Coordinates of C-alpha atoms in Angstrom, one line a residue:
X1 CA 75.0 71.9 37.1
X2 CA 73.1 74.9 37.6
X3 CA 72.2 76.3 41.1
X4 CA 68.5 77.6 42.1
X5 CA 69.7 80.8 41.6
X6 CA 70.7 80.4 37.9
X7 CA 67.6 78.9 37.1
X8 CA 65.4 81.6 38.4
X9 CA 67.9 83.9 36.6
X10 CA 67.8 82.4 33.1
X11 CA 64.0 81.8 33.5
X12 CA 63.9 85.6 34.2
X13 CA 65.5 86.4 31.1
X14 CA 63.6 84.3 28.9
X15 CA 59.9 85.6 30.2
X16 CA 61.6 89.4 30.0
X17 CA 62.5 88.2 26.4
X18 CA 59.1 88.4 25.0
X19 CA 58.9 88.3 21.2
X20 CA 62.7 87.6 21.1
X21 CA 62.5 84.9 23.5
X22 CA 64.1 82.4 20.9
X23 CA 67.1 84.5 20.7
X24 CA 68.4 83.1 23.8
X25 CA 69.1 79.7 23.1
X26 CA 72.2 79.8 25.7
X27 CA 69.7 80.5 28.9
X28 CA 67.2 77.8 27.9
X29 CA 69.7 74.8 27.7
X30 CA 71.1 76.2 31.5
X31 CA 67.1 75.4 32.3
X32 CA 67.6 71.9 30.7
X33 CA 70.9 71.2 32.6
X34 CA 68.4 71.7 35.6
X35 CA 67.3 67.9 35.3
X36 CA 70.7 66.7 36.7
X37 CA 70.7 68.7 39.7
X38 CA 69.4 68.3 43.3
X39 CA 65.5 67.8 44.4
X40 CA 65.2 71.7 43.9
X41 CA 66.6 71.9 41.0
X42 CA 64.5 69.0 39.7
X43 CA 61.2 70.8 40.7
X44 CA 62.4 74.1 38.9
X45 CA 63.3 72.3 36.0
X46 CA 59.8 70.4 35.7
X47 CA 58.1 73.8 35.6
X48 CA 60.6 75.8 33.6
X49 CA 61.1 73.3 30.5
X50 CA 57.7 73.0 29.2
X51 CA 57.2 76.8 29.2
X52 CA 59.2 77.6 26.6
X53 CA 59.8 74.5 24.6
X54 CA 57.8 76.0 21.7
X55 CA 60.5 78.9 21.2
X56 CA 63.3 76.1 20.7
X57 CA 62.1 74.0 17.9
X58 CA 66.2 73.0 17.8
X59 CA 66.2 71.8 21.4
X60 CA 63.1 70.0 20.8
X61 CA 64.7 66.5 21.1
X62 CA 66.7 67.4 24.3
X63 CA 63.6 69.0 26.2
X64 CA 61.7 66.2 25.8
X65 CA 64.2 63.7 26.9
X66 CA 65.2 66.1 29.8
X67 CA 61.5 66.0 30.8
X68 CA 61.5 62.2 30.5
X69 CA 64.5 61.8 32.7
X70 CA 62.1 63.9 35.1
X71 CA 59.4 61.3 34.8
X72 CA 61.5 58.7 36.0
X73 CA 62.9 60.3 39.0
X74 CA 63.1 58.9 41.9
X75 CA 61.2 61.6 43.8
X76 CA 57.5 60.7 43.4
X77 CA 56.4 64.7 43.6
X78 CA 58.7 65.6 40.7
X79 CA 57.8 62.7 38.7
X80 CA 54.0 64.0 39.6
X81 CA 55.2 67.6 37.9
X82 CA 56.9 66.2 35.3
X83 CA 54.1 64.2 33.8
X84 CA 51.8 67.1 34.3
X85 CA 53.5 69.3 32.2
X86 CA 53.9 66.6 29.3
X87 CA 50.9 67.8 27.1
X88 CA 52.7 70.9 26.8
X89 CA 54.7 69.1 24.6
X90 CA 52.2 67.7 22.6
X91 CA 52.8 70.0 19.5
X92 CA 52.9 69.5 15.6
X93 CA 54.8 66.5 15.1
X94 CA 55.6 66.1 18.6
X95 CA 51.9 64.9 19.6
X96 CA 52.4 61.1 18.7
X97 CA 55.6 61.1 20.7
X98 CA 54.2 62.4 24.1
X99 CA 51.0 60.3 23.1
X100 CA 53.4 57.1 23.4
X101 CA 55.3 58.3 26.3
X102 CA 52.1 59.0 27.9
X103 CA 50.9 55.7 27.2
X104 CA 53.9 53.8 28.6
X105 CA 53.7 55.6 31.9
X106 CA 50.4 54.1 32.4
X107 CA 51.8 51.2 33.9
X108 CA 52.8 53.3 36.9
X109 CA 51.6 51.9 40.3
X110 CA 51.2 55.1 42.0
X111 CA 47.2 56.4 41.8
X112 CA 48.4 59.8 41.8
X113 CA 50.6 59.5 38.4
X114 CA 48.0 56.7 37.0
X115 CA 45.4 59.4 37.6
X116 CA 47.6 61.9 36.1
X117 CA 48.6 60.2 32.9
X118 CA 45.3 59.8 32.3
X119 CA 44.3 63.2 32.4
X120 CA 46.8 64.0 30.1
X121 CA 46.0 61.5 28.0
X122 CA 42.7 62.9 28.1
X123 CA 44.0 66.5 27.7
X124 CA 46.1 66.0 24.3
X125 CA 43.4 63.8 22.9
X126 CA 41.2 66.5 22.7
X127 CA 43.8 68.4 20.8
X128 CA 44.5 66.2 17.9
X129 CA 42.5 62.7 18.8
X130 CA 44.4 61.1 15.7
X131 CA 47.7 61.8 16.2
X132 CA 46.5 60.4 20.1
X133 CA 45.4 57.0 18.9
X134 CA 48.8 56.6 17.2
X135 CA 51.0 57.1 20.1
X136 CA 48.1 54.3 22.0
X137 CA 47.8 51.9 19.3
X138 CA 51.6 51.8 19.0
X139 CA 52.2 50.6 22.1
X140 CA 49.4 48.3 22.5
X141 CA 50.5 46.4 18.9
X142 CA 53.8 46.4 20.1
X143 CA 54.3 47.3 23.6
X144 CA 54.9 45.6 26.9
X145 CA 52.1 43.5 28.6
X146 CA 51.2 45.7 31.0
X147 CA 51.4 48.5 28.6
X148 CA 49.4 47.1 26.2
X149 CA 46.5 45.7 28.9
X150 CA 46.5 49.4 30.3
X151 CA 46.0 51.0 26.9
X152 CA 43.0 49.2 26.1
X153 CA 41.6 49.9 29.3
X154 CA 41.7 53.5 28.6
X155 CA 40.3 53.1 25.4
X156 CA 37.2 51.0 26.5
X157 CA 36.9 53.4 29.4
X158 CA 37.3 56.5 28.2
X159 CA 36.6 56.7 24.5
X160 CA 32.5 57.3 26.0
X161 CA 33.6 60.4 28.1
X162 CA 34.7 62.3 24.9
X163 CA 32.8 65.0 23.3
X164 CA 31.3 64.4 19.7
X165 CA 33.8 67.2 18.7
X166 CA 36.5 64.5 19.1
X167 CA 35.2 61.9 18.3
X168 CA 34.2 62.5 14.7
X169 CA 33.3 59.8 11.9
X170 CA 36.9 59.8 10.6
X171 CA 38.4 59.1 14.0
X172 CA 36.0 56.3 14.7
X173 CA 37.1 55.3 11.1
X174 CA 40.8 54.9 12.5
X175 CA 39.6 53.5 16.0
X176 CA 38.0 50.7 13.6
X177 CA 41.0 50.0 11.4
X178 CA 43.7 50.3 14.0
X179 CA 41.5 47.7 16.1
X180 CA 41.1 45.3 13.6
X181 CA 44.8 45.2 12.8
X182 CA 45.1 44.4 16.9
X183 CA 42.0 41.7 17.0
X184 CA 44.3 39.4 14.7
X185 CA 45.9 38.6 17.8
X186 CA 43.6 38.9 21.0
X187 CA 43.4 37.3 24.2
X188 CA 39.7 36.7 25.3
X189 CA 39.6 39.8 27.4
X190 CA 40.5 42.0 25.1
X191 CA 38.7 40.6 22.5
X192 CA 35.6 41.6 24.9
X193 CA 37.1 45.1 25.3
X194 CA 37.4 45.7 22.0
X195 CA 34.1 45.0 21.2
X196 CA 32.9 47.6 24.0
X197 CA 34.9 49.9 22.2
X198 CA 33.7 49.5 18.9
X199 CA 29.9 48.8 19.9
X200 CA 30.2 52.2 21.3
X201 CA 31.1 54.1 18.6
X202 CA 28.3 56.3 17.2
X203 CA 29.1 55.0 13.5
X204 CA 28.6 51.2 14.1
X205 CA 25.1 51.4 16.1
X206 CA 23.3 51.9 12.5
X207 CA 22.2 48.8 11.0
X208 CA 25.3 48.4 8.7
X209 CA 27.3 49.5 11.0
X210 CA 26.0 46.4 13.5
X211 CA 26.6 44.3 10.6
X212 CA 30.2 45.4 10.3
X213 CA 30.6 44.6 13.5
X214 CA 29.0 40.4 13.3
X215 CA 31.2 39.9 10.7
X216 CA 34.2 40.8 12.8
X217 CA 32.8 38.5 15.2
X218 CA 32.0 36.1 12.9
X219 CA 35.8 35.9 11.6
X220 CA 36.8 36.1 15.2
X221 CA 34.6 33.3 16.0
X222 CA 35.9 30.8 12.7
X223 CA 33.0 29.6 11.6
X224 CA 34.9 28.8 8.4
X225 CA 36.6 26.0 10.5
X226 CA 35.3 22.5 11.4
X227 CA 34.5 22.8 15.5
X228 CA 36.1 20.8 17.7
X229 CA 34.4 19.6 20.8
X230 CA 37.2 18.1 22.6
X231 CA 39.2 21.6 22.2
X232 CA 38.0 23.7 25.7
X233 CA 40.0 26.9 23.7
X234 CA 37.9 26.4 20.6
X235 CA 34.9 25.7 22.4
X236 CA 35.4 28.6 24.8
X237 CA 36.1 30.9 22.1
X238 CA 33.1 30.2 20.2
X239 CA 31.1 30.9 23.2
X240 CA 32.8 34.0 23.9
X241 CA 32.5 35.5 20.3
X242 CA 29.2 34.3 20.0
X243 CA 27.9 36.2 23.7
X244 CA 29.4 39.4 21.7
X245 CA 27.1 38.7 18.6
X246 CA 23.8 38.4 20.4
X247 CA 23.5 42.0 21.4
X248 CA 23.8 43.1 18.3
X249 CA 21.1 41.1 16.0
X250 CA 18.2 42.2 15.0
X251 CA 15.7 42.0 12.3
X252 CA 17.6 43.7 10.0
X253 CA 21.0 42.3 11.4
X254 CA 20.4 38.5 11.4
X255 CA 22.1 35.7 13.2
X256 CA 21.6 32.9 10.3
X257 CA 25.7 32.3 9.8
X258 CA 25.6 31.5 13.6
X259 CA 22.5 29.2 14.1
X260 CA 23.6 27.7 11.0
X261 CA 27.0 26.6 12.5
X262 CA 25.5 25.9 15.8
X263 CA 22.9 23.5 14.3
X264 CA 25.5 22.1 11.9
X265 CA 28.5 21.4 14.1
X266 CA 27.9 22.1 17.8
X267 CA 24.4 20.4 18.4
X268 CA 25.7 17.0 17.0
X269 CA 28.5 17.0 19.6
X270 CA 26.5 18.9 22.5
X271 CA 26.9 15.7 24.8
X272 CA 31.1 15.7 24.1
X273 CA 31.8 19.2 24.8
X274 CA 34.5 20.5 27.2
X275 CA 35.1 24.0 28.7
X276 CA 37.9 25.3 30.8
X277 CA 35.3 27.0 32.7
X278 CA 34.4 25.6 36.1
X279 CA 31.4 24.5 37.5
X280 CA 29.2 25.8 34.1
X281 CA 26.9 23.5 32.8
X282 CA 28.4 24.1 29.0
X283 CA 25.5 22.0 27.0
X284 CA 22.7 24.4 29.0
X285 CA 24.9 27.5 27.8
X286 CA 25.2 26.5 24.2
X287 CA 21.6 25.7 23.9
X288 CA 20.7 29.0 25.7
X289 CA 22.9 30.9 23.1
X290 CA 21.3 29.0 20.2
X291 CA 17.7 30.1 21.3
X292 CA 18.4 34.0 21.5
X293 CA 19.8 33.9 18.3
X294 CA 17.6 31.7 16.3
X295 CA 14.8 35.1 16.2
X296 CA 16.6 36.5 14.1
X297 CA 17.5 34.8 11.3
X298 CA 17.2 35.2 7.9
X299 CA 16.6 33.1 5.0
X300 CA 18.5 30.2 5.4
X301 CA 19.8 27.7 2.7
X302 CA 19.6 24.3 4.8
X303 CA 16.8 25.2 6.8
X304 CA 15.3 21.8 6.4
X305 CA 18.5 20.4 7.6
X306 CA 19.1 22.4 10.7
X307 CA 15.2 21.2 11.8
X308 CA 15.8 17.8 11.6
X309 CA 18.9 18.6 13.5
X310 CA 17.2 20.5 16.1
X311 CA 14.2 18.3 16.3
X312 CA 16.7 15.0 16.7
X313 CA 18.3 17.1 19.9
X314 CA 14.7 18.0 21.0
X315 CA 13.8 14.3 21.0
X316 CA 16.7 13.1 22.8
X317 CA 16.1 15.6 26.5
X318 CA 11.7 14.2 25.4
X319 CA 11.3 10.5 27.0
X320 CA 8.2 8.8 25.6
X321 CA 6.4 7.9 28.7
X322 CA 7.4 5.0 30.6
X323 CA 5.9 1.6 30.1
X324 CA 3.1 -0.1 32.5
X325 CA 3.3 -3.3 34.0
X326 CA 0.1 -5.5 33.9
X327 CA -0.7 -3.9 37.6
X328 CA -0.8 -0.6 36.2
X329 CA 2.5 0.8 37.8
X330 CA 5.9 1.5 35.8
X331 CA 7.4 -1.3 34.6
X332 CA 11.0 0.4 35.2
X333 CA 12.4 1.5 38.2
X334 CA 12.0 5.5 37.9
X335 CA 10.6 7.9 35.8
X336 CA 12.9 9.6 33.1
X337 CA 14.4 13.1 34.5
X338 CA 13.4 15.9 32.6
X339 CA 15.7 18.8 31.2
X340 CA 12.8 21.8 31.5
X341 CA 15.9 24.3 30.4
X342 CA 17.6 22.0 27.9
X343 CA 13.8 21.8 26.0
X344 CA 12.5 25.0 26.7
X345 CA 15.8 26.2 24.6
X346 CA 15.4 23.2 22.2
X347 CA 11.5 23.8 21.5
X348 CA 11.8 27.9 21.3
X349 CA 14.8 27.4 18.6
X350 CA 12.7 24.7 16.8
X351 CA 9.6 27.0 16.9
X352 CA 11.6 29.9 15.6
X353 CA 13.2 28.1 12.9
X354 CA 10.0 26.2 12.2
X355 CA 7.6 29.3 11.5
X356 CA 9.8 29.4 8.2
X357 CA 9.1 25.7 7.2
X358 CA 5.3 25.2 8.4
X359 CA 4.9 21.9 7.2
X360 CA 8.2 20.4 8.7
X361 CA 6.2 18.1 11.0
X362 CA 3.6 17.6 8.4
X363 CA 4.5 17.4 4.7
X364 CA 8.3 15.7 6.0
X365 CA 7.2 13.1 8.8
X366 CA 5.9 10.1 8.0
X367 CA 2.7 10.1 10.8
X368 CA 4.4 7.5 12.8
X369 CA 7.2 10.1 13.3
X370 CA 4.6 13.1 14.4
X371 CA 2.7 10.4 16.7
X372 CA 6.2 9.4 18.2
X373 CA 6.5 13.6 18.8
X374 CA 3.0 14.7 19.7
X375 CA 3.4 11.4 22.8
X376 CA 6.1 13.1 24.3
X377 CA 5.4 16.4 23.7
X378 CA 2.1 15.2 25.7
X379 CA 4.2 13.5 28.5
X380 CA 6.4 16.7 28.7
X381 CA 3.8 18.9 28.9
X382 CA 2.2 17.1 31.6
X383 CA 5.5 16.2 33.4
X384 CA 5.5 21.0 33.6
X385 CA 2.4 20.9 35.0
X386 CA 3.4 18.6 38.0
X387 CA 6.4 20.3 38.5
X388 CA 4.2 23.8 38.1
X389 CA 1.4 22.6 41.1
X390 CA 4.6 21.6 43.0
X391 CA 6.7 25.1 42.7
X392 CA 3.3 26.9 43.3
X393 CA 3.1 24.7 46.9
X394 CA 6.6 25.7 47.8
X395 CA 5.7 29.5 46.5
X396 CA 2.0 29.8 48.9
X397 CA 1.6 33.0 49.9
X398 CA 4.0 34.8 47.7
X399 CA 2.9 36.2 44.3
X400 CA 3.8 34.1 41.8
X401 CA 1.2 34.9 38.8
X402 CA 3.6 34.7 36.1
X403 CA 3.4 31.2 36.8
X404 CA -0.2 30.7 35.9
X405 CA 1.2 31.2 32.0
X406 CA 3.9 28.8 32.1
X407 CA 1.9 25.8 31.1
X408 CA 1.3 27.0 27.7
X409 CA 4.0 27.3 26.2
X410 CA 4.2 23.9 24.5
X411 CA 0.9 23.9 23.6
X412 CA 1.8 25.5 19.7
X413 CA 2.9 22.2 18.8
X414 CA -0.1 20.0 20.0
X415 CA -2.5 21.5 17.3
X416 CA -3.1 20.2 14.3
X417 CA -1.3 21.1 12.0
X418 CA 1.1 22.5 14.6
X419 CA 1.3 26.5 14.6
X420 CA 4.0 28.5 15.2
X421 CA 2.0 31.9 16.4
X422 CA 2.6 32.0 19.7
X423 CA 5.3 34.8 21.3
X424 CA 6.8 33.2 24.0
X425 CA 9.6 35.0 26.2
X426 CA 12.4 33.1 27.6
X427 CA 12.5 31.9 31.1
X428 CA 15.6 33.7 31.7
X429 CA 15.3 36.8 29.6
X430 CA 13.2 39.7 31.3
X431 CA 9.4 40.6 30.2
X432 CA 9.5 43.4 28.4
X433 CA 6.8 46.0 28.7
X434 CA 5.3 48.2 25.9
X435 CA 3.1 51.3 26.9
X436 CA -0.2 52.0 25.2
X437 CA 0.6 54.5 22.7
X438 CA 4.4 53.7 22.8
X439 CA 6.2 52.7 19.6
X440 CA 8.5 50.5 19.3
X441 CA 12.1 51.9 17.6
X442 CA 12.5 51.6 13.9
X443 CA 15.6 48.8 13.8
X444 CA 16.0 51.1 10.4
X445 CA 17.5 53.8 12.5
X446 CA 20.0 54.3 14.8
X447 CA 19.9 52.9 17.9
X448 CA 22.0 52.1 20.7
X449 CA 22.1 48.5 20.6
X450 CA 24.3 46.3 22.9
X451 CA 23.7 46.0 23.7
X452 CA 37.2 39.8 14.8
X453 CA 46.4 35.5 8.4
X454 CA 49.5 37.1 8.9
X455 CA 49.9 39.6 11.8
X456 CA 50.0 43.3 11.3
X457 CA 52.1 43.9 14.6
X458 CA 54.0 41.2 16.7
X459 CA 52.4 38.1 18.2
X460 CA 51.1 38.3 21.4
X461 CA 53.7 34.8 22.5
X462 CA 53.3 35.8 26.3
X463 CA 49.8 34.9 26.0
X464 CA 49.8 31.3 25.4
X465 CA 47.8 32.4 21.8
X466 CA 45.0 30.4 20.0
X467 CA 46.4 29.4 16.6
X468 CA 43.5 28.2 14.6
X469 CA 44.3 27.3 10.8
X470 CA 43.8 30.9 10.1
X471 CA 45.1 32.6 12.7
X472 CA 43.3 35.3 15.2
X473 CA 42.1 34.4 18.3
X474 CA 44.4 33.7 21.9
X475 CA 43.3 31.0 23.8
X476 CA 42.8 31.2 28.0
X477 CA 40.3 33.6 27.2
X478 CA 39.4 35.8 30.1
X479 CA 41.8 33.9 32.3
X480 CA 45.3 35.3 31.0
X481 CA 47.8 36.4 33.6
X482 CA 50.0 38.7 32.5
X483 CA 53.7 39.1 33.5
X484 CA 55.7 40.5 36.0
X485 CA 55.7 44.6 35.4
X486 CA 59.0 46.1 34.2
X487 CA 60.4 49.4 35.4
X488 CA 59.8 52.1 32.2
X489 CA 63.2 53.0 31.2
X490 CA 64.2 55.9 29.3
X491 CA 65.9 54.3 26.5
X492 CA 62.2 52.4 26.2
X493 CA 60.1 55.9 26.2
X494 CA 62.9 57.3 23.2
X495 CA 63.1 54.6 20.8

C-alpha cells in the first residue's frame, strides 16, 4: 500500500507529464492502490483518481471500481469526496455506468451525500441527458425498492429545473417510452408521479400531446374491464386514474370514454361501493368526478342511455314531497333528507349531457314521467331555499353575496321545454374571473394544462400488485410501504 508520500510523488509525475501523461501507466495504478490504505490515503486517492482517468482508457474498469470502493467507506467525509468526483467519470461509454451508480447511492441516509448525488445527477445529465435516463430507468425497472422510489422522485422533482437545452423533444420522446414500459407495473404513488412527470413535459401540453396522455390513463384506468364495486383496489384505482384525467380535458381533449364508463358501470352500483380509504364519503367522490368531466365530452354513442341512467340516479337523492294527512300536516314521521351535493353533481352532469339531447325530457317521457320530475325538482328547489334563508341566518353580518345566486341553479329544468343554457359553476370548484378585454387561450395551442400484458422489466411482487385481467396497475395505491433499506454493496453497483 502506498504511503502519502508516494501518492504525492506519483501524482507529481503524472501532472509534470503533460501531453505524455498516458505514458505512465505504472504511477497511476500506485494512485489506485491508494483506496486500500489508511484515512489519508483514502482522501488522496478520492482526489487523485478522477484526474486522470481519461489518460487510462485501459484502467478504466479498475478506477471506477476503486472509486466505488471509496463510496462505500466507512468514513462519511471520504465517501462525501468520492461521490463528488463521480461525474468525472461520466465519459463516452462510461456515462450510463456512473448514471446507475449514481442512482443507487440515492438511497443513502446522510443529507449531505443525498444532496450530493443529486447534484451529480444533475451535473452529468446536463452532459448527455440520454445516456442519464438509462443509468435511472435501469434501476427503477429493476432495482431495489428504495432505489427505485428514490429515482422517481428525482425524476418528478427535478426534470422541471432543467434547461430546454436538455430537455429536447427527443429526450422527452425517451422519458415517454421508458415510462410507459415502467407504468405496466405501478403502485398508486408512482402512477401519480409519473403522470407529473409526463404532464410536465413541454411535448405533451399540446392538444395531442394531452390526448396521449388520457389514453395512458385510460389503459391505466381499464375501462376495457367490467368494474367491480365490491373490489376497494379496483374501485380505488379507478378513482385515482380518473383524478389524473380531469386536469387534462378540454374541448378539444374530451372525457366521453370516462363519463361513458362512469354512467355505464359505476352509477348503477354507486350505493355498493367500497374504498380502502377512511373516513371519505366514496358515492359523493365518484359523483363529483363524474360532473367535472361530463363538460367535456364529445359525441357520444349511447348518449340516450347514459341519461336515462343519470336521470334514474337523479331521481333516487329527489323525494316527491311527502304526503298530507286530512289535518294538513305529514302523514309520515319526517321529512325526506336531502343530498344538496349528491344532486347538484347529479343535475350538473344531467344538464351537461342533456344540452346534446334537448328533447330527452320531452320527445322520450311519457308526461306522467316529466310531471313525476318537474314535482320534485319543485320540492328540491324549494327544500334550497329553506336551507339558503337558514345558512344566510347563521352567516348575518358576514358577506355572503354569492349566496343570493344559489337558488337558481335548478331553475333550467323548470321551463318548458326545459333549457339547458344556463353556466353554472360548481359549488366546490373556484369562480373564475375573466377581465374585460381579456381573451381566453386558444385550447388549439399550447398550454400548460394540469393541470397508463406482459412486463417489460420485473414485477414489482414487494408491492402487493393489482393484477387485473390485463395486467398494469398495483393495488394499495398511495398507501404502499416499502421495505427495509439494504446497505449498497459493491458487487450491486458493478453488475
Amino acid at each position: 500500500m502506498p504511503t502519502v508520500e508516494e501518492l504525492y510523488r506519483n501524482y507529481g509525475i503524472l501532472a509534470d507529464a503533460t501531453e505524455q501523461v498516458g505514458q505512465h501507466k505504472d504511477a497511476y495504478q500506485v494512485i489506485l492502490d491508494g483506496v486500500k490504505g489508511g484515512t489519508k490515503e483514502k482522501r488522496l486517492a478520492a482526489q487523485f483518481i478522477p484526474k486522470f482517468f481519461k489518460h487510462f482508457p485501459e484502467l478504466a474498469d479498475s478506477a471506477i471500481n476503486a472509486q466505488l470502493d471509496l463510496c462505500e467507506d466507512e468514513d462519511v467525509s471520504i465517501r462525501r469526496q468520492a461521490i463528488k468526483e463521480l461525474p468525472q467519470f461520466a465519459t463516452g461509454e462510461n456515462l450510463p455506468r456512473v448514471a446507475d451508480i449514481l442512482t443507487q447511492l440515492l438511497q443513502t441516509d446522510d443529507s449531505a451525500e443525498f444532496n450530493l448525488v443529486n447534484n451529480a445527477l444533475l451535473s452529468i445529465f446536463k452532459m448527455d441527458a440520454k445516456g442519464t435516463l438509462g443509468g435511472l430507468f435501469s434501476q427503477i425497472l429493476q432495482g431495489e425498492d428504495i432505489v427505485r422510489e428514490r429515482a422517481i422522485k428525482f425524476l418528478s422533482t427535478k426534470l422541471k429545473t432543467l434547461p430546454d437545452e436538455v430537455l429536447t423533444k427527443e429526450v422527452e420522446e425517451l422519458i415517454l417510452t421508458e415510462s410507459k414500459k415502467v407504468l405496466e407495473d405501478v403502485t398508486g404513488e408512482e402512477f401519480v408521479l409519473f403522470m407529473k412527470i409526463l404532464s410536465g413535459l413541454k411535448s405533451l401540453q399540446t392538444v395531442s400531446g394531452r390526448q396521449q396522455l388520457v389514453e395512458l390513463v385510460a389503459e391505466q384506468a381499464d375501462l376495457e374491464q367490467t368494474f367491480n364495486p365490491s373490489d376497494p383496489d379496483c374501485v380505488d384505482r379507478l378513482l385515482q386514474c380518473t383524478r389524473q384525467a380531469v386536469p387534462l380535458f378540454s374541448k378539444n381533449v374530451h372525457s366521453t370514454r370516462f363519463v361513458t364508463y362512469f354512467c355505464e358501470q359505476v352509477l348503477p352500483n354507486l350505493g355498493t361501493l367500497t374504498t380502502p380509504v377512511e373516513g371519505l364519503d366514496i358515492q359523493l367522490e365518484v359523483l363529483k368526478l363524474l360532473a367535472e368531466m361530463s363538460s367535456f365530452c364529445g359525441d357520444m354513442e349511447k348518449l340516450e342511455t347514459n341519461l336515462r341512467k343519470l336521470f334514474d340516479k337523479l331521481l333516487e337523492y329527489m323525494p316527491l314531497p311527502p304526503e298530507e294527512a286530512e289535518n294538513g300536516e305529514n302523514a309520515g314521521n319526517e321529512e325526506p333528507k336531502l343530498q344538496f351535493s349528491y344532486v347538484e353533481c347529479l343535475l350538473y352532469s344531467f344538464h351537461q349531457l342533456g344540452r346534446k339531447l334537448p328533447d330527452f325530457l320531452t320527445a322520450k317521457l311519457n308526461a306522467e314521467k316529466l310531471k313525476d320530475f318537474k314535482i320534485r325538482l319543485q320540492y328540491f328547489a324549494r327544500g334550497l331555499q329553506v336551507y339558503i334563508r337558514q345558512l344566510r341566518l347563521a352567516l348575518q353580518g358576514k358577506t355572503g353575496e354569492a349566496l343570493k345566486t344559489e337558488e337558481v341553479r335548478v331553475l333550467d329544468l323548470f321551463h318548458i321545454p326545459p333549457s339547458y343554457k344556463s353556466t353554472v359553476t360548481l359549488s366546490w370548484k373556484p369562480v373564475q374571473k375573466v377581465e374585460i378585454g381579456q381573451k381566453r387561450a386558444s385550447e388549439d395551442t399550447t398550454s400548460g394544462s394540469p393541470a397508463k400484458k406482459s412486463s417489460a422489466g420485473p414485477k414489482r411482487d414487494a408491492r402487493q400488485i393489482y393484477n387485473p385481467p390485463s395486467g398494469k396497475y398495483s393495488s394499495n395505491l398511495g398507501n404502499f410501504n416499502y421495505g427495509e433499506r439494504f446497505r449498497l454493496g459493491t458487487s450491486n453497483m458493478r453488475d
